[in-house]
Amino acid sequence: MTTETRPSEPADHSAARAALLADPGPVGRPRREALARLTDDWLAGLLAAAGAPPGVALVAVGGYGRGELSPRSDLDVLLLHDGPIPRELPERIWYPVWDAGAKLDHSVRTVAEARAVAAADLKAQLGLLDARHLAGDPALTAELRAAVFTDWRASAPARLPELRELARERSERHGELSFLLEPDLKEARGGLRDVVALDAVAASWLADAPRDGLDAAALRLADVRDALHLVTGRATERLSLQDQDQVAERLGVLDADTLLRQVYEAARTIAYASDVTWRAVERVLAARSGRGRRAVRRAFPFAAPFTGVGRGAGAVARGAVERRPLAEGVVEQDGEAVLAQGARPAADPVLPLRAAAAAAQNGLTVSYATVRRLAAECRPLPVPWPDEAREQLVTLLGAGEAAVPVWEALEAEGLVTRLLPDWERVRCRPQRNAVHRWTVDRHLVETAVKAAAMTRRVARPDLLLVAALLHDIGKGWPGDHSEAGEVIVRDLAPRMGFGPEDTETLAVLVRHHLTLVDTATRRDPDDPATVEAITKAVTTLPELELLHALTEADALATGPAAWSSWRASLVGGLVARAADRLAGAGTAPVEAAPTTEQERLAVEAARTGEPALSLHAQAEGADPGTEPMGVELTLAVPDRPGLLGTAAGVLALHRLTVRSAGLRELDPIGAGPVLLLSWRVAAEFGELPEAARLRADLRRALDGSLDVERRLAERDAAAPRRRGIPTPPPLVAVAPAVASATATVLEVRAHDAPGLLHRIGRALDGAGVRVRTAHVSTLGAEAVDSFYLTDAQGRPLAARRAGEVAAAVRAALG
């Protein structure tokens, strides 16, 4: 039977409908459209048979109004009229529909009544936006549509926030479709209901969703829903476990896991489009109310006209778009990270990671247009990655929760897979385990989020965060995922620029990320062999603390059932016993012999009594001709109080970020100690200072003619920085006496910030202690510093004195 036939009897329609659903030919959208046409003809025949007078129209609304019907979809129909109608007319139409067993959502209204209901009920208004004429007076339907769209556009500023709140409530009730083992295809976040909301936003003319892939994603979910209806024989939207194999078979998909991956991919496309769209709506509404500019002015009240990226860059002049610099080539605009006007994506392969890290650390996301441009124009990173790329990845992961929307934006445009090709195998991969609440890829990101809160517990937060991101990367391969993951990491880590020792540590962490919890819960804790099993897996205290933190982060990211106080105590006890076994394995950093350049500078400083300085620009890992992004700075100065804090303050004044630093004493000619400071610094916005100016400012600061503290305070007052994201509090601790026999070791772990080392140095200077040696590292966004302190006579500090110094540093960072 063709769809042109017009059955008016319930039995005729039911037979035609059954024949259409049994026909193997039309599937997907063509079948939904054919089913809608068949139903249109049937209802039109019912209206004609009912003897409808002039001034009456039958109108499809909601999902039926969009011209597609799934096998078990409800029929949403409005009987529209412009005057009195026979009382029995609606029943002559509805009863045959009920007799046919169809589910009917019906109403009888005038245009004015329909508008009044829509004004009071957002869901009714959304349904009317899809109003489609079926039969009767087409002018009446056209009048309704025109009125509904006019009302919607006029009320959109008030109704769109209400619509977004409905979406949030649905997400809370039904979860995120792309992570659920039994997802609701319609109501969960990223489901078909969100597609309807996006169409409503577009109809308001205030914003529109990014359309690339959106229609295909919606079609995929609709096709799965069709198959689900046919398999179950019910109007269900939940893709239950027991139905997934049959649904996959009906769709010609390999298996249930493949089906879920396709569903998850579609849901992520819809969810990302929703996020982008709602941010656009917020910007439009803020601009209309004037809140957008006032908010920027409150956050950056002394902004100067924006003329590019670099020192002095701020907001633009009146009437132009306001921007605030975040990093080299990246600025904030309208609450998002966007590319600066002078950014060169084609010549800057690190830019995607730099933009992502800057956005996450400031609690922003990267704008849709920016991510699209980065994906289109940026070249792949060189192999091995330059240091900056690795540091920016760690900085991104270290942002914790704020990293998730940024990561999703990168993944939506394929940038994550471009950075980490092995990611493709775990992307959207379901985990058929009731303990797990996420897909494999999202679990990896969530583990990094949990690990970001534990960076104060380890000496190498960068290795913790990268291990968290990669610990289950082997789940995309056959066999034991820990063993497969170790193989992948041994190949991937060197490509990311990690050296042999760090690669070995990452491989050990990935291989043994389940070892602690498995051993603690399955073995006798008092058996010496239990501790021996751990100390064979990890052979140093730093590795043990990393594995302990990774174990906890992994369990917390898995779900509530994976970690408990009982498990935490078992693992903690096992770690303590293993630490006792490994005690003494860690040693203080070994100083390399001074280089010829360092000795030359030390001799010059000792002879002249003045600071001696050398600068070497770096463009490590970049193409020839690329602007240098870092500096090796060596400073030799005759020993004097306040040197470390003063020198660090000058670097902060020149917007140089300290990536690593070392301080040591030399006596090259027997004329007294010379302090040698070796720095690796990076320009905050890619603009390196002139060597002569840096040298002059260092000399002025040391002789007291340049008040560094005042200059930094003035700059911060004129252009205060964004508060950024919440971070763990700084950790300042005195290391056990075994750390050094000749000095007191003060360990500082804190979130990096401009002037951090300057504040630490001033606190140490104010405490009246000598910094004999220092080892400073900035790993991503985390500072891990050690200071070897003595009193004026060169002796280790007494315990009480050491505690007072630690308290002073803690207060300076507070």
CSV table of C-alpha atoms in Angstrom, one decimal, residues 175-180 183 185 188-192 194-195 198 209-210 212-218 220-221 260-277 279 368 404-405 407-414 416-417 423-431 437-446:
chain,number,residue,atom,x,y,z
A,175,GLY,CA,22.0,12.5,33.7
A,176,GLU,CA,24.2,12.9,30.7
A,177,LEU,CA,23.3,10.7,27.8
A,178,SER,CA,26.9,10.3,26.6
A,179,PHE,CA,28.0,8.5,29.9
A,180,LEU,CA,25.0,6.4,30.8
A,183,PRO,CA,20.5,6.4,28.6
A,185,LEU,CA,17.5,9.1,24.3
A,188,ALA,CA,19.0,13.1,29.1
A,189,ARG,CA,21.5,15.9,28.5
A,190,GLY,CA,22.6,15.7,24.8
A,191,GLY,CA,19.3,14.0,23.9
A,192,LEU,CA,16.5,14.8,21.4
A,194,ASP,CA,18.0,19.4,23.6
A,195,VAL,CA,17.7,19.5,19.8
A,198,LEU,CA,18.3,24.5,20.1
A,209,ALA,CA,23.7,26.5,17.4
A,210,PRO,CA,26.8,25.4,15.5
A,212,ASP,CA,28.2,21.1,11.8
A,213,GLY,CA,27.3,17.5,12.7
A,214,LEU,CA,24.2,18.5,14.6
A,215,ASP,CA,21.6,17.2,12.2
A,216,ALA,CA,23.5,14.0,11.7
A,217,ALA,CA,23.7,13.5,15.5
A,218,ALA,CA,19.9,14.2,15.9
A,220,ARG,CA,21.3,9.1,14.7
A,221,LEU,CA,19.4,9.3,18.0
A,260,LEU,CA,26.6,2.9,22.5
A,261,ARG,CA,29.7,4.6,21.1
A,262,GLN,CA,27.6,6.0,18.3
A,263,VAL,CA,24.9,7.1,20.7
A,264,TYR,CA,27.5,8.8,22.9
A,265,GLU,CA,29.2,10.5,20.0
A,266,ALA,CA,25.9,11.9,18.8
A,267,ALA,CA,25.0,13.0,22.4
A,268,ARG,CA,28.3,14.8,22.8
A,269,THR,CA,27.8,16.7,19.6
A,270,ILE,CA,24.4,17.9,20.8
A,271,ALA,CA,25.6,18.7,24.3
A,272,TYR,CA,28.5,20.7,23.0
A,273,ALA,CA,26.3,22.6,20.6
A,274,SER,CA,24.0,23.3,23.5
A,275,ASP,CA,26.8,24.7,25.6
A,276,VAL,CA,28.0,26.9,22.8
A,277,THR,CA,24.5,28.2,22.1
A,279,ARG,CA,26.8,30.9,26.1
A,368,TYR,CA,33.7,28.0,19.5
A,404,VAL,CA,36.5,19.7,31.7
A,405,PRO,CA,34.6,22.1,29.5
A,407,TRP,CA,38.8,19.6,27.1
A,408,GLU,CA,35.3,19.0,25.7
A,409,ALA,CA,35.7,22.0,23.4
A,410,LEU,CA,39.1,20.7,22.1
A,411,GLU,CA,37.7,17.2,21.7
A,412,ALA,CA,34.7,18.4,19.7
A,413,GLU,CA,37.0,19.7,17.0
A,414,GLY,CA,39.3,16.7,17.0
A,416,VAL,CA,42.6,16.0,21.5
A,417,THR,CA,43.1,13.1,19.0
A,423,TRP,CA,42.9,8.7,22.5
A,424,GLU,CA,40.7,7.7,19.6
A,425,ARG,CA,40.5,4.1,20.9
A,426,VAL,CA,39.1,5.1,24.3
A,427,ARG,CA,36.9,8.0,23.1
A,428,CYS,CA,33.3,7.4,23.9
A,429,ARG,CA,34.2,3.8,24.9
A,430,PRO,CA,31.5,2.4,27.3
A,431,GLN,CA,32.5,0.6,30.5
A,437,ARG,CA,30.0,6.1,36.1
A,438,TRP,CA,31.9,7.4,33.0
A,439,THR,CA,33.1,6.3,29.6
A,440,VAL,CA,36.8,5.5,29.4
A,441,ASP,CA,37.9,8.8,28.0
A,442,ARG,CA,35.8,10.9,30.5
A,443,HIS,CA,37.0,8.7,33.3
A,444,LEU,CA,40.6,9.6,32.4
A,445,VAL,CA,39.8,13.3,32.4
A,446,GLU,CA,37.9,13.0,35.7
